[in-house]
CSV table of C-alpha atoms in Angstrom, one decimal:
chain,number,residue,atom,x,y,z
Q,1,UNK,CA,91.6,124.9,102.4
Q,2,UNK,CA,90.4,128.3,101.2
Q,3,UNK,CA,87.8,129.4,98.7
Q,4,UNK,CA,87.7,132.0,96.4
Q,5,UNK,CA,84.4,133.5,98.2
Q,6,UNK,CA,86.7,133.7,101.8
Q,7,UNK,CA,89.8,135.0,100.0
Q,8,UNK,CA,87.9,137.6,98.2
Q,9,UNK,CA,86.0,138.7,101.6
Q,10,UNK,CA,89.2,138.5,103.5
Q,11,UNK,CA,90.7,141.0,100.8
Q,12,UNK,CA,87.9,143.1,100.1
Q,13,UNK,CA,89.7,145.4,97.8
Q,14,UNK,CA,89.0,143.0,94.5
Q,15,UNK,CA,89.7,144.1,90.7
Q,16,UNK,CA,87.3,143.4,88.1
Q,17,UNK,CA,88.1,143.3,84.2
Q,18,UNK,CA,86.0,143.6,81.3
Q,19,UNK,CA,86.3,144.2,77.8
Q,20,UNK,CA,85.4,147.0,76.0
Q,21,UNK,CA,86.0,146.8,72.4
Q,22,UNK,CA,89.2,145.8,71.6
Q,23,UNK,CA,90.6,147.0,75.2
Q,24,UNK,CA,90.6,145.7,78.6
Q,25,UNK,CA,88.9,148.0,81.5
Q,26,UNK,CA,90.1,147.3,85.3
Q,27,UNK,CA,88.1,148.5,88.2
Q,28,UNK,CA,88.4,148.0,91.7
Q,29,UNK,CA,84.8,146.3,93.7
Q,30,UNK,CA,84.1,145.0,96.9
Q,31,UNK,CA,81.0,143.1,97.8
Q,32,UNK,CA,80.7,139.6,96.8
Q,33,UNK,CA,78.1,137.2,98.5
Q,34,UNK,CA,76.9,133.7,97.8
Q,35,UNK,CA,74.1,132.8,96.2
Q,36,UNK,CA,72.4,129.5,94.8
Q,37,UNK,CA,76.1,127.7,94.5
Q,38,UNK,CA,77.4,130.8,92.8
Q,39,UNK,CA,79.6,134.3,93.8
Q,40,UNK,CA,77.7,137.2,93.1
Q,41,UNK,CA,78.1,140.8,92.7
Q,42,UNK,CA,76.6,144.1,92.0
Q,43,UNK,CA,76.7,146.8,90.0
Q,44,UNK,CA,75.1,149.9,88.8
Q,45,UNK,CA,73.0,150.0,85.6
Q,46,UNK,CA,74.4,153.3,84.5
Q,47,UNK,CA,78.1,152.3,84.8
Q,48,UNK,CA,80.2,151.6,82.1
Q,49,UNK,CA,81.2,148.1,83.4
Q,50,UNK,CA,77.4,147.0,83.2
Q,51,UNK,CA,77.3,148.4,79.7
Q,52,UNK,CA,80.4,146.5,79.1
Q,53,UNK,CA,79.3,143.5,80.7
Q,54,UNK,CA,76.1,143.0,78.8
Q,55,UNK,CA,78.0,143.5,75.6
Q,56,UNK,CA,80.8,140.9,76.7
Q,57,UNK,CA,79.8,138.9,79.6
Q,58,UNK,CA,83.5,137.5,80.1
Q,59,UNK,CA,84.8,138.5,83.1
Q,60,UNK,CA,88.4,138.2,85.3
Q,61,UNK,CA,88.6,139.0,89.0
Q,62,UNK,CA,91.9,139.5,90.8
Q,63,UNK,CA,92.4,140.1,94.4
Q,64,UNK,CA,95.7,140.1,96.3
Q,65,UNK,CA,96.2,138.7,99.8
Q,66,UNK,CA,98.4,140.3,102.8
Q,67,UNK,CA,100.5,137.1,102.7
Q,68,UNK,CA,101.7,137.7,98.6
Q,69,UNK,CA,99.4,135.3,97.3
Q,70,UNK,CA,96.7,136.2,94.7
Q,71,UNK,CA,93.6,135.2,93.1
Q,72,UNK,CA,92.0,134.9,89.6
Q,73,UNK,CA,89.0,134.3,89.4
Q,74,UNK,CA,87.4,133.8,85.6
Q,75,UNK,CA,83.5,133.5,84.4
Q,76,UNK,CA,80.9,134.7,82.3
Q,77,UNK,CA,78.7,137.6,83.9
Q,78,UNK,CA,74.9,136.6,84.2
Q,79,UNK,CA,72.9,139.3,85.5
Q,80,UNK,CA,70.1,138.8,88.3
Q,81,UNK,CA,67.4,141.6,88.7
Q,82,UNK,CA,65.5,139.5,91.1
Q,83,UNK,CA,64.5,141.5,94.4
Q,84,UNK,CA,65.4,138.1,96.2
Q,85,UNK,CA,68.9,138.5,95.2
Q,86,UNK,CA,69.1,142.3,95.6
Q,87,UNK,CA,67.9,142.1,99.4
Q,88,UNK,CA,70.1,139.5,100.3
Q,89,UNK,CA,72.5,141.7,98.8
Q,90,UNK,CA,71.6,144.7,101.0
Q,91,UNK,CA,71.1,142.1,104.0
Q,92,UNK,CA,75.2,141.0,103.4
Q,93,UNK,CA,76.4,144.7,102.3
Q,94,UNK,CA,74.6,146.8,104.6
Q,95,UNK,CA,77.2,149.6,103.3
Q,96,UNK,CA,75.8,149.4,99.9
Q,97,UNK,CA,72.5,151.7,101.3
Q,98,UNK,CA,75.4,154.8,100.8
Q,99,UNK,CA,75.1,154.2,97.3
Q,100,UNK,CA,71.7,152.7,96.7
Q,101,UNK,CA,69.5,154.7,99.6
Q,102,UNK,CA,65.9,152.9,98.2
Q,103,UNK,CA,68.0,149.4,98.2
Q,104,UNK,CA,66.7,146.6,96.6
Q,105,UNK,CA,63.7,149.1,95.3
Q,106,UNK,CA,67.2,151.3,93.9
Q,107,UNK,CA,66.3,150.7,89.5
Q,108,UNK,CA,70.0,151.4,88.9
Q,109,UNK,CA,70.5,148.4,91.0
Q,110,UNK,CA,71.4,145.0,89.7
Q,111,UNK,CA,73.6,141.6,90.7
Q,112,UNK,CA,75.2,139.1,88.6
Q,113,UNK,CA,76.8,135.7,89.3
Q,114,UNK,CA,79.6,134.5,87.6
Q,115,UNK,CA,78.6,131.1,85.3
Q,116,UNK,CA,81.4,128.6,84.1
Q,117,UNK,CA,83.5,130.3,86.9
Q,118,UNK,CA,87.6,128.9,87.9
Q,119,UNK,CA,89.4,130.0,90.2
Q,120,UNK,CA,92.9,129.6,91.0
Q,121,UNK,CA,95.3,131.0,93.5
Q,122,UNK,CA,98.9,132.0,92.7
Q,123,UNK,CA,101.8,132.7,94.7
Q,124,UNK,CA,105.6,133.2,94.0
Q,125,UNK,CA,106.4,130.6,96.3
Q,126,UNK,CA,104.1,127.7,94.9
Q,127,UNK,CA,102.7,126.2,91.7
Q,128,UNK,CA,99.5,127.1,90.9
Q,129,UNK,CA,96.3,125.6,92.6
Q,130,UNK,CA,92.7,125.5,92.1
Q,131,UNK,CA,90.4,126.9,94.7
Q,132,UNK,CA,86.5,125.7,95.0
Q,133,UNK,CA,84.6,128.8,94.5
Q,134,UNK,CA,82.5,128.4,97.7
């Protein structure tokens, strides 16, 4: 069986919603890792989805497979400035060093888990089924 942390890294192309006053924002990310039981992901502090986030921590990811299936995954952002998580970040993501060229020592930097997190995968073929997350 799958998990929602192997679909999403075998689709890296992942779309993240937020909520931003009365009105839903969709943006596409790619770099999830797993940390302490929980998926993880980063952002930058001068984004609009970290502005959003901290506002309205609730959070839906969607990712689509090469096969038709698809995944929701739903939480509640919690951020983690710790420099343990942002190295391992830059350990997983090496790419991430294009954006963030001082790494974990990059302010703008920041991860957050997803708490009270579901997942389910969907397909047209089959009823709906749960995934672990990890």
């Amino acid at each position: 069986m799958t998990t929602a942390f192997k679909f999403l890294k075998a689709n890296p192309v992942f779309h993240i919603a937020t909520i931003d006053g009365d009105a839903a924002r969709v943006r596409p990310f790619g770099f999830v890792m797993v940390r302490d039981g929980a998926l993880y992901f980063c952002t930058n502090r001068t984004k609009e989805v970290y502005r959003q986030l901290v506002a309205k921590p609730d959070v839906e990811i969607s990712g689509m497979g090469a096969d038709g299936t698809w995944l929701r995954v739903r939480g509640k952002a919690v951020f983690d400035d710790s420099r343990e998580a942002k190295v391992q970040a830059f350990e997983e993501g090496p790419t991430l060093l294009g954006l963030y060229p001082k790494g974990a020592d990059d302010e703008t930097f920041i991860t957050f888990r997803l708490a009270e997190a579901q997942a389910t995968l969907y397909s047209f073929t089959a009823a709906p089924a749960q995934l672990p997350l990890i």
